[in-house]
Amino acid sequence: MFKKVFAVSLLLIVAAACQPKKKEILYPKTDLSQAPLIPKPINTVATHSAFGLDQNTVILTSESDPGFEQVGRFLSDKIKWQTGLEVPVNQTAEENSIHRFIYINKANSQDLKTPESYQLYIKNDSIFVNSESVEGAFRGIQTLRQLIPEKSNDTLTDHPLWVIPSGKIVDAPKFAFRGAMLDVARHFFTVEEVKKYIDILAYYKYNKFHLHLSDDQGWRIEIKSWPKLTTVGGATEVGGGKGGFYTQEEYKELVNYAAERHITIIPEIDMPGHTNAASVSYPFLNGNGKTLKPYTGTRVGFSTFDANKDSVYIFLDDVIREIASISPGPYFHIGGDESHVTPKKDYIHFVERVEKIVQKHGKSMIGWNEIAQADISPSSVVQLWNEKKHAQIAAQNGSKIILSPAEKIYLDMKYDSLSTYGLNWAGLIPVDTAYNWDPETYVEDLPIESILGIEAPLWSETISNSAELEYLAFPRAIGYGELGWSLREHCDWEDYRTRLRQHVPYLERMQVNYYPTTLVDWDK
Ligand code: TNX
């Protein structure tokens, strides 16, 4: 008998020792301060209790602004998608049947300093999302979404309950401009593909989405007054594929989809260089003196509009007018990069003339850093990609700067020499290099007040569908979300890496084809 008990115990001990080592529980589920939030909030205080999200939870929203109800509906949809729970919004059930509520509240508080600021108060029976604006409430519910655990706890009650740690979060963004760019010109991406990208960016609190709508290889937006731009210019792409374009209705659909996520679309028509597709459609635009033919390669810098023809500016007035009229955001991006075959004086004349057209149609101009060589207005914005001195000159002139330095934030750079997709002209950008830089000090002598924010461009010479896009964008774009939002002192690689690994359930649920870098010990 004794022998048998001993043998069984030994077996159990050996079996236990042979069990694969369980990953340590990364945060006690009721410690809010350890929650793996990205971007990391300004201030988090844990109260070590919990709110149980379950079938008896309801969402209520401030009545003074219908936008808050929309935020409530968005949250309800996402809770349904993640947990299966149907959480009603502003349904006047009998008061006594309400067990727990999430209140999305228009509030005034000293702590709410910017339109995107929010507070999150989580108690046992209530969650308050406080913000002065709908936009802030929307950012706040992204934080709340990240606090809902992947698995329910089915032992506490007779029905499933998702345990959300209690406490208080006070939060606001570092930069007002936190953008991503997608090049839909080198390869075309469908409306559905673009929507999926926007959806993921919204989860990480991005608020700008820049669409690179034209380049040598393709023109991607319908212009009703110049139809060949899409019938001819839209029919090509890198590698000889069939290209494509958005009708104005489809573009508006994207604008609205982004707006529901409080993301502003910034349209770009690149000029005077990167214009082969436009000139193939309408040869009078061409200024390089060469015979035109469709281009499906990946060289840059060979094309230009003719900067000395009035008809070119009449054409551009139509293009900018049509796009501006369906783009509610304040910006129109004119490109302006790599115009290697435009004589410098023509380039400057061109930028100054086009700036006036952009302003006439009610928008502020954005351009790549080369535009700083022209005499531009302080209301125009310069996007740094390769020449720090252009950013410094522009800032002295009163312009705001968007930081997109290729060596740090180009999503189309390879991670390492083994990367399947991407280029390497600006270097390799592994996930830690992408994260470990400080936008506020990146350019010497650039006052912080001159920095509008950061943007992560994704050029598409080597990618042509969502899976390839996601391979390059994720996880790096998640880190850029944090660099744009969180305080410098909260951007710590070791801490970030531990939080990032816990985002696998979200990425898998979204079917994101992220690059599983070995720099992160993924929770799989
Ligand atoms: C440079 S960055 C470009 C693009 C290319 C990209 C590839 C910039 C303003 N121009 O035309 O697609 O490099 O990385």
Coordinates of C-alpha atoms and ligand atoms in Angstrom, one line a residue:
M1 CA 0.0 0.0 0.0
F2 CA 2.7 2.5 1.1
K3 CA 4.7 1.6 -2.0
K4 CA 1.7 2.2 -4.3
V5 CA 1.0 5.7 -2.8
F6 CA 4.7 6.5 -3.0
A7 CA 4.8 5.4 -6.7
V8 CA 1.7 7.5 -7.6
S9 CA 3.1 10.6 -5.8
L10 CA 6.4 10.2 -7.6
L11 CA 4.6 9.9 -10.8
L12 CA 2.7 13.1 -10.1
I13 CA 5.8 15.0 -9.2
V14 CA 7.6 13.8 -12.3
A15 CA 4.5 14.6 -14.4
A16 CA 4.3 18.1 -12.9
A17 CA 8.0 18.7 -13.6
C18 CA 7.6 17.6 -17.2
Q19 CA 4.6 20.0 -17.8
P20 CA 5.6 22.7 -20.2
K21 CA 6.4 25.7 -17.9
K22 CA 3.3 27.9 -17.8
K23 CA 4.0 31.5 -18.9
E24 CA 3.9 33.7 -15.8
I25 CA 0.6 35.6 -15.6
L26 CA 1.8 38.9 -16.9
Y27 CA -0.5 41.0 -14.8
P28 CA -2.7 40.1 -12.0
K29 CA -6.0 40.6 -13.7
T30 CA -7.1 43.2 -11.2
D31 CA -4.1 45.4 -11.2
L32 CA -4.9 48.2 -13.6
S33 CA -1.3 49.7 -13.4
Q34 CA 0.1 46.5 -15.0
A35 CA -2.4 46.4 -17.9
P36 CA -0.6 46.2 -21.3
L37 CA -2.0 49.4 -22.7
I38 CA -0.5 50.8 -26.0
P39 CA -0.1 53.7 -26.1
K40 CA 0.8 54.0 -22.5
P41 CA -1.5 56.5 -20.7
I42 CA -0.2 59.5 -18.8
N43 CA -1.4 58.4 -15.4
T44 CA -2.8 55.2 -14.2
V45 CA -3.9 54.5 -10.6
A46 CA -5.1 50.9 -9.7
T47 CA -7.7 50.3 -7.0
H48 CA -7.3 46.5 -7.1
S49 CA -10.9 45.6 -7.6
A50 CA -12.8 44.9 -10.8
F51 CA -15.8 45.7 -13.0
G52 CA -17.5 42.6 -14.4
L53 CA -18.6 43.1 -18.0
D54 CA -21.5 40.7 -18.6
Q55 CA -24.9 40.3 -20.1
N56 CA -26.4 42.7 -17.6
T57 CA -24.1 45.6 -18.6
V58 CA -25.5 48.6 -20.5
I59 CA -23.9 51.6 -22.2
L60 CA -25.3 55.1 -21.5
T61 CA -24.2 58.3 -23.2
S62 CA -24.5 62.0 -22.7
E63 CA -27.6 63.3 -24.3
S64 CA -26.2 66.8 -25.0
D65 CA -24.3 65.6 -28.1
P66 CA -25.4 62.8 -30.4
G67 CA -21.8 62.1 -31.2
F68 CA -21.4 60.5 -27.8
E69 CA -24.1 58.0 -28.6
Q70 CA -22.2 57.0 -31.8
V71 CA -19.1 56.4 -29.7
G72 CA -21.3 54.2 -27.4
R73 CA -22.5 52.2 -30.5
F74 CA -19.0 51.8 -31.7
L75 CA -18.0 50.4 -28.3
S76 CA -21.0 48.1 -28.2
D77 CA -20.2 46.7 -31.7
K78 CA -16.6 46.0 -30.6
I79 CA -17.6 44.3 -27.4
K80 CA -20.0 42.1 -29.4
W81 CA -17.1 41.3 -31.8
Q82 CA -14.8 40.4 -29.0
T83 CA -17.0 38.7 -26.4
G84 CA -20.3 38.0 -28.1
L85 CA -22.1 40.1 -25.6
E86 CA -25.0 42.3 -26.7
V87 CA -24.6 45.5 -24.7
P88 CA -27.5 47.9 -25.4
V89 CA -26.9 51.6 -25.9
N90 CA -29.3 54.1 -24.2
Q91 CA -32.1 51.7 -24.0
T92 CA -34.5 52.8 -21.4
A93 CA -34.9 49.5 -19.6
E94 CA -36.4 49.5 -16.1
E95 CA -33.8 51.2 -13.9
N96 CA -33.7 48.3 -11.4
S97 CA -32.7 45.8 -14.1
I98 CA -29.5 47.7 -14.8
H99 CA -26.8 46.0 -12.9
R100 CA -23.7 47.7 -14.3
F101 CA -23.2 50.5 -16.7
I102 CA -20.6 52.2 -18.9
Y103 CA -21.3 55.9 -19.1
I104 CA -19.7 57.9 -22.0
N105 CA -19.9 61.3 -20.6
K106 CA -19.4 64.8 -22.0
A107 CA -17.5 66.4 -19.1
N108 CA -15.7 69.5 -18.1
S109 CA -12.6 69.1 -16.0
Q110 CA -9.3 70.9 -15.4
D111 CA -7.7 67.5 -16.3
L112 CA -9.1 67.5 -19.8
K113 CA -6.7 69.8 -21.5
T114 CA -7.0 68.9 -25.2
P115 CA -9.9 67.7 -27.4
E116 CA -8.5 64.2 -27.3
S117 CA -8.0 64.1 -23.5
Y118 CA -10.1 61.6 -21.6
Q119 CA -10.5 60.1 -18.2
L120 CA -11.5 56.5 -17.4
Y121 CA -12.9 55.7 -14.0
I122 CA -13.5 52.1 -13.4
K123 CA -15.4 50.9 -10.3
N124 CA -17.2 47.7 -9.3
D125 CA -20.5 48.7 -10.9
S126 CA -19.7 51.5 -13.2
I127 CA -17.2 52.8 -15.8
F128 CA -17.1 56.5 -16.7
V129 CA -15.4 57.6 -19.9
N130 CA -15.1 61.4 -19.5
S131 CA -14.2 63.8 -22.2
E132 CA -15.0 67.3 -23.4
S133 CA -15.3 66.1 -27.0
V134 CA -16.6 63.1 -29.0
E135 CA -13.1 62.6 -30.3
G136 CA -11.7 62.3 -26.7
A137 CA -14.4 59.8 -25.8
F138 CA -13.5 57.8 -28.9
R139 CA -9.8 57.7 -27.8
G140 CA -10.9 56.7 -24.3
I141 CA -12.9 53.7 -25.4
Q142 CA -9.9 52.4 -27.3
T143 CA -8.2 52.2 -23.9
L144 CA -11.3 50.4 -22.5
R145 CA -11.3 47.9 -25.3
Q146 CA -7.7 47.0 -24.5
L147 CA -8.7 46.3 -20.9
I148 CA -11.3 43.7 -21.8
P149 CA -9.5 40.3 -21.3
E150 CA -9.5 37.8 -24.1
K151 CA -11.1 35.1 -22.0
S152 CA -14.2 35.4 -19.7
N153 CA -14.2 34.1 -16.2
D154 CA -16.9 31.5 -15.9
T155 CA -16.5 30.6 -12.3
L156 CA -17.6 33.8 -10.5
T157 CA -21.2 33.8 -11.8
D158 CA -23.5 31.4 -13.6
H159 CA -22.8 33.3 -16.8
P160 CA -19.6 34.5 -18.5
L161 CA -18.0 37.6 -17.0
W162 CA -15.1 39.6 -18.4
V163 CA -13.0 41.1 -15.6
I164 CA -11.9 44.6 -16.1
P165 CA -9.4 45.9 -13.5
S166 CA -10.6 49.0 -11.5
G167 CA -8.9 52.3 -11.1
K168 CA -8.4 55.6 -12.8
I169 CA -6.7 56.7 -16.0
V170 CA -6.1 60.3 -17.0
D171 CA -4.7 60.6 -20.5
A172 CA -3.9 63.0 -23.4
P173 CA -1.8 62.8 -26.5
K174 CA 1.7 64.2 -26.8
F175 CA 1.2 65.2 -30.5
A176 CA -2.0 66.5 -32.1
F177 CA -0.9 64.8 -35.4
R178 CA -0.4 61.0 -35.4
G179 CA -0.5 59.7 -38.9
A180 CA 0.1 56.8 -41.2
M181 CA 0.4 57.0 -45.0
L182 CA -0.4 54.4 -47.6
D183 CA 0.9 54.5 -51.1
V184 CA -2.1 53.2 -53.2
A185 CA -0.3 54.4 -56.4
R186 CA 2.6 51.9 -56.8
H187 CA 0.1 49.2 -56.1
F188 CA -3.6 49.7 -55.7
F189 CA -5.4 48.7 -52.5
T190 CA -9.1 48.1 -52.4
V191 CA -11.6 50.1 -50.2
E192 CA -11.9 47.0 -48.0
E193 CA -8.1 46.7 -47.6
V194 CA -7.8 50.3 -46.7
K195 CA -10.6 50.1 -44.2
K196 CA -9.0 47.2 -42.4
Y197 CA -5.8 49.2 -42.1
I198 CA -7.6 52.2 -40.7
D199 CA -9.5 50.0 -38.2
I200 CA -6.3 48.7 -36.7
L201 CA -4.7 52.2 -36.6
A202 CA -7.7 53.6 -34.8
Y203 CA -7.2 50.9 -32.0
Y204 CA -3.8 52.5 -31.4
K205 CA -5.2 56.1 -31.4
Y206 CA -3.9 57.3 -34.8
N207 CA -5.9 60.4 -36.0
K208 CA -4.6 61.0 -39.5
F209 CA -4.5 58.9 -42.6
H210 CA -2.6 60.1 -45.6
L211 CA -3.5 58.6 -49.0
H212 CA -0.7 58.9 -51.6
L213 CA -3.2 58.9 -54.6
S214 CA -0.9 59.5 -57.6
D215 CA 2.5 58.6 -58.8
D216 CA 4.4 57.6 -61.9
Q217 CA 2.8 54.2 -61.9
G218 CA -0.8 55.1 -61.4
W219 CA -3.6 57.7 -60.7
R220 CA -6.1 56.5 -58.2
I221 CA -8.9 58.9 -57.8
E222 CA -11.7 59.8 -60.1
I223 CA -11.6 63.4 -61.4
K224 CA -14.8 64.1 -63.2
S225 CA -13.5 67.0 -65.3
W226 CA -10.5 65.0 -66.5
P227 CA -11.7 61.4 -66.9
K228 CA -8.7 59.9 -68.6
L229 CA -6.7 60.3 -65.4
T230 CA -8.4 57.1 -64.2
T231 CA -9.4 55.4 -67.5
V232 CA -5.8 55.7 -68.7
G233 CA -3.7 56.7 -65.7
G234 CA -5.5 54.3 -63.3
A235 CA -4.9 51.2 -65.4
T236 CA -1.3 50.5 -64.5
E237 CA 0.8 49.6 -61.4
V238 CA 4.2 48.4 -60.5
G239 CA 4.9 45.0 -62.0
G240 CA 2.2 45.4 -64.8
G241 CA -0.9 44.6 -62.7
K242 CA -4.3 46.0 -63.6
G243 CA -4.1 49.0 -61.2
G244 CA -7.4 50.5 -60.1
F245 CA -8.9 53.7 -58.7
Y246 CA -11.5 55.0 -56.3
T247 CA -14.6 56.6 -57.6
Q248 CA -15.4 59.8 -55.8
E249 CA -18.2 57.8 -54.0
E250 CA -15.7 55.2 -52.9
Y251 CA -13.3 57.9 -51.7
K252 CA -16.2 59.5 -49.7
E253 CA -16.9 56.1 -48.2
L254 CA -13.3 56.0 -47.0
V255 CA -13.5 59.5 -45.7
N256 CA -16.6 58.6 -43.7
Y257 CA -15.2 55.3 -42.4
A258 CA -12.1 57.2 -41.1
A259 CA -14.3 60.0 -39.7
E260 CA -16.3 57.5 -37.7
R261 CA -13.0 56.5 -36.1
H262 CA -12.0 60.2 -35.7
I263 CA -9.3 59.9 -38.3
T264 CA -8.8 62.7 -40.9
I265 CA -8.0 61.6 -44.4
I266 CA -5.2 63.7 -46.1
P267 CA -5.3 63.3 -49.9
E268 CA -2.0 63.6 -51.8
I269 CA -1.5 64.3 -55.4
D270 CA 2.2 64.2 -55.9
M271 CA 3.7 66.9 -58.2
P272 CA 5.5 68.3 -60.1
G273 CA 7.5 65.1 -60.2
H274 CA 6.1 61.6 -59.8
T275 CA 3.6 62.5 -62.5
N276 CA 4.1 60.1 -65.4
A277 CA 0.6 58.5 -65.0
A278 CA -1.0 62.0 -65.2
S279 CA 1.1 63.0 -68.2
V280 CA 0.4 59.7 -70.0
S281 CA -3.3 60.5 -69.6
Y282 CA -3.0 64.2 -70.8
P283 CA 0.4 64.7 -72.6
F284 CA 0.2 68.5 -72.5
L285 CA 1.1 68.3 -68.8
N286 CA 4.5 66.8 -69.5
G287 CA 7.6 68.9 -68.9
N288 CA 10.5 66.5 -69.4
G289 CA 10.5 66.6 -73.2
K290 CA 10.5 62.8 -73.5
T291 CA 8.1 60.5 -75.3
L292 CA 5.5 59.3 -72.8
K293 CA 4.7 55.7 -72.0
P294 CA 3.1 53.9 -69.1
Y295 CA 5.6 53.1 -66.4
T296 CA 5.5 50.0 -64.2
G297 CA 9.0 50.0 -62.8
T298 CA 10.2 51.4 -59.5
R299 CA 12.7 54.2 -60.4
V300 CA 11.9 57.7 -59.2
G301 CA 12.7 61.2 -60.3
F302 CA 12.3 61.1 -64.1
S303 CA 8.9 62.8 -64.6
T304 CA 7.7 66.4 -64.2
F305 CA 4.8 68.6 -65.0
D306 CA 5.6 71.7 -67.2
A307 CA 5.8 74.4 -64.6
N308 CA 5.6 77.2 -67.1
K309 CA 2.3 76.5 -68.8
D310 CA -0.9 78.1 -67.6
S311 CA -2.9 75.1 -68.8
V312 CA -1.1 73.0 -66.2
Y313 CA -2.4 75.2 -63.4
I314 CA -5.9 75.3 -64.9
F315 CA -5.8 71.5 -64.8
L316 CA -4.5 71.5 -61.2
D317 CA -7.2 73.9 -60.1
D318 CA -9.8 71.4 -61.3
V319 CA -8.1 68.5 -59.6
I320 CA -7.6 70.2 -56.3
R321 CA -11.1 71.7 -56.3
E322 CA -12.7 68.3 -56.9
I323 CA -10.7 66.5 -54.3
A324 CA -10.9 69.4 -51.7
S325 CA -14.7 69.4 -52.1
I326 CA -14.9 65.7 -50.9
S327 CA -12.2 66.0 -48.2
P328 CA -13.5 67.6 -45.1
G329 CA -10.1 67.7 -43.4
P330 CA -8.0 70.9 -43.3
Y331 CA -5.2 69.6 -45.5
F332 CA -4.2 69.0 -49.1
H333 CA -0.8 67.3 -49.7
I334 CA 1.0 68.3 -52.9
G335 CA 3.9 65.9 -52.6
G336 CA 6.8 67.9 -54.1
D337 CA 9.4 65.2 -53.5
E338 CA 12.2 64.1 -55.8
S339 CA 11.5 66.4 -58.7
H340 CA 14.9 65.7 -60.1
V341 CA 14.2 66.8 -63.7
T342 CA 12.4 70.0 -62.8
P343 CA 14.8 73.0 -63.0
K344 CA 15.1 74.5 -59.5
K345 CA 13.6 77.9 -60.4
D346 CA 10.6 76.1 -62.1
Y347 CA 10.2 73.9 -59.0
I348 CA 10.0 76.9 -56.7
H349 CA 7.6 78.8 -59.0
F350 CA 5.4 75.7 -59.2
V351 CA 5.2 75.2 -55.4
E352 CA 4.4 78.8 -54.8
R353 CA 1.6 78.8 -57.4
V354 CA 0.1 75.5 -56.4
E355 CA 0.1 76.7 -52.7
K356 CA -2.2 79.6 -53.8
I357 CA -4.6 77.1 -55.5
V358 CA -4.7 74.9 -52.4
Q359 CA -5.5 77.9 -50.3
K360 CA -8.1 79.1 -52.7
H361 CA -10.0 75.8 -52.2
G362 CA -9.9 76.3 -48.4
K363 CA -7.1 73.9 -47.5
S364 CA -3.6 74.2 -45.9
M365 CA -0.8 72.8 -48.0
I366 CA 1.4 70.0 -46.9
G367 CA 4.4 68.9 -48.9
W368 CA 7.5 66.7 -48.5
N369 CA 10.5 68.6 -47.1
E370 CA 11.8 69.8 -50.5
I371 CA 8.9 72.4 -50.6
A372 CA 10.8 74.3 -47.8
Q373 CA 13.1 75.7 -50.6
A374 CA 10.2 77.8 -51.9
D375 CA 8.8 80.8 -50.2
I376 CA 5.8 79.1 -48.5
S377 CA 3.3 80.5 -46.1
P378 CA 3.6 79.7 -42.4
S379 CA 0.2 78.0 -42.6
S380 CA 1.8 75.4 -44.9
V381 CA 3.2 72.2 -43.3
V382 CA 6.5 70.5 -44.2
Q383 CA 6.9 66.8 -43.9
L384 CA 10.4 65.8 -43.2
W385 CA 11.6 62.6 -44.8
N386 CA 15.3 63.1 -45.7
E387 CA 16.7 66.6 -45.2
K388 CA 16.8 67.9 -41.6
K389 CA 17.9 71.4 -42.8
H390 CA 14.6 71.8 -44.8
A391 CA 12.7 71.2 -41.5
Q392 CA 14.9 73.7 -39.7
I393 CA 14.4 76.4 -42.4
A394 CA 10.6 75.8 -42.5
A395 CA 10.3 76.0 -38.8
Q396 CA 12.2 79.4 -38.8
N397 CA 9.7 80.5 -41.3
G398 CA 6.8 79.6 -39.0
S399 CA 5.7 76.4 -40.6
K400 CA 4.8 73.3 -38.6
I401 CA 6.7 70.1 -39.2
I402 CA 5.5 66.5 -39.5
L403 CA 8.4 64.1 -38.7
S404 CA 8.7 61.1 -41.1
P405 CA 12.4 60.4 -41.2
A406 CA 12.9 57.5 -43.5
E407 CA 15.7 55.9 -41.5
K408 CA 13.4 55.6 -38.4
I409 CA 9.8 55.5 -39.6
Y410 CA 9.5 54.2 -43.2
L411 CA 7.3 51.2 -42.9
D412 CA 8.6 50.0 -46.3
M413 CA 12.1 49.5 -45.0
K414 CA 13.0 45.8 -44.3
Y415 CA 13.2 44.7 -40.7
D416 CA 16.4 42.8 -41.3
S417 CA 18.3 41.1 -44.2
L418 CA 15.8 38.2 -44.2
S419 CA 12.7 40.3 -44.6
T420 CA 10.4 39.0 -47.4
Y421 CA 9.1 42.5 -48.4
G422 CA 10.5 46.0 -48.4
L423 CA 13.4 48.1 -49.5
N424 CA 16.6 49.0 -47.7
W425 CA 17.8 52.3 -49.2
A426 CA 17.3 54.1 -45.8
G427 CA 18.7 51.1 -43.8
L428 CA 17.1 48.2 -42.1
I429 CA 14.6 49.1 -39.4
P430 CA 14.1 46.3 -36.8
V431 CA 11.2 46.7 -34.3
D432 CA 13.4 48.1 -31.6
T433 CA 15.1 50.7 -33.8
A434 CA 11.7 51.8 -35.0
Y435 CA 10.7 52.4 -31.4
N436 CA 14.0 53.7 -29.9
W437 CA 14.1 57.3 -31.1
D438 CA 12.7 60.6 -29.8
P439 CA 10.7 62.7 -32.3
E440 CA 11.1 65.7 -30.0
T441 CA 14.9 65.8 -30.2
Y442 CA 15.4 64.1 -33.6
V443 CA 16.1 67.4 -35.5
E444 CA 18.6 69.6 -33.7
D445 CA 17.4 73.1 -33.0
L446 CA 13.8 72.3 -33.9
P447 CA 11.5 73.9 -31.2
I448 CA 8.9 71.5 -29.8
E449 CA 6.2 74.0 -30.7
S450 CA 7.1 73.6 -34.4
I451 CA 6.5 69.8 -34.3
L452 CA 2.9 69.0 -35.4
G453 CA 3.5 65.3 -35.0
I454 CA 4.7 62.1 -36.6
E455 CA 3.6 60.0 -39.6
A456 CA 4.6 56.5 -40.7
P457 CA 4.6 56.2 -44.5
L458 CA 4.1 52.9 -46.2
W459 CA 5.3 52.9 -49.8
S460 CA 4.1 50.0 -51.9
E461 CA 6.7 49.2 -54.5
T462 CA 7.1 45.7 -52.9
I463 CA 3.6 45.0 -51.5
S464 CA 0.2 44.6 -53.2
N465 CA -2.4 43.2 -50.7
S466 CA -3.4 43.3 -47.0
A467 CA -1.2 40.4 -45.9
E468 CA 1.9 42.0 -47.4
L469 CA 0.9 45.5 -46.1
E470 CA 0.5 44.1 -42.6
Y471 CA 3.8 42.2 -42.7
L472 CA 5.6 45.6 -43.1
A473 CA 3.3 47.7 -40.9
F474 CA 2.9 45.5 -37.9
P475 CA 4.1 45.5 -35.3
R476 CA 6.2 48.7 -36.1
A477 CA 3.1 50.9 -36.6
I478 CA 2.0 50.0 -33.1
G479 CA 5.2 51.4 -31.7
Y480 CA 4.7 54.6 -33.7
G481 CA 1.3 54.9 -32.2
E482 CA 2.9 55.0 -28.8
L483 CA 5.7 57.4 -29.9
G484 CA 3.1 59.8 -31.2
W485 CA 0.8 59.6 -28.1
S486 CA 2.8 58.8 -25.0
L487 CA 5.2 61.0 -22.9
R488 CA 8.8 60.5 -23.6
E489 CA 9.5 59.1 -20.1
H490 CA 6.9 56.4 -20.8
C491 CA 8.5 55.2 -24.0
D492 CA 10.8 52.5 -22.7
W493 CA 11.6 49.6 -25.0
E494 CA 11.8 46.8 -22.3
D495 CA 8.4 47.9 -20.9
Y496 CA 6.9 48.3 -24.3
R497 CA 8.1 44.9 -25.5
T498 CA 6.4 43.2 -22.6
R499 CA 3.1 45.0 -23.4
L500 CA 3.4 44.4 -27.1
R501 CA 3.6 40.6 -26.7
Q502 CA 0.2 40.7 -25.0
H503 CA -1.5 42.2 -28.1
V504 CA -1.4 38.9 -29.9
P505 CA -5.1 38.1 -29.1
Y506 CA -6.2 41.3 -30.7
L507 CA -3.9 40.9 -33.7
E508 CA -5.0 37.3 -34.2
R509 CA -8.7 38.2 -33.9
M510 CA -8.1 40.9 -36.5
Q511 CA -6.2 38.3 -38.6
V512 CA -3.3 40.6 -38.9
N513 CA -0.3 39.1 -40.7
Y514 CA 2.3 40.8 -38.4
Y515 CA 6.0 40.1 -38.5
P516 CA 6.8 37.9 -35.5
T517 CA 10.2 39.5 -34.7
T518 CA 12.4 37.5 -32.3
L519 CA 13.0 40.7 -30.4
V520 CA 9.6 40.1 -28.8
D521 CA 8.7 37.1 -26.7
W522 CA 5.2 36.7 -28.2
D523 CA 2.3 35.3 -26.1
K524 CA 1.4 32.4 -28.4
Ligands
TNX1 C1 11.1 57.8 -51.5 S1 9.9 59.5 -49.5 C2 10.0 58.4 -52.0 C3 9.0 57.5 -52.6 C4 9.4 56.1 -52.6 C5 10.1 55.7 -51.3 C6 10.5 54.3 -51.2 C7 9.5 60.2 -50.7 C8 8.9 61.5 -50.3 N1 9.6 59.7 -51.9 O1 8.6 57.9 -53.9 O2 8.3 55.3 -52.8 O3 11.3 56.5 -51.2 O4 11.0 54.1 -49.9

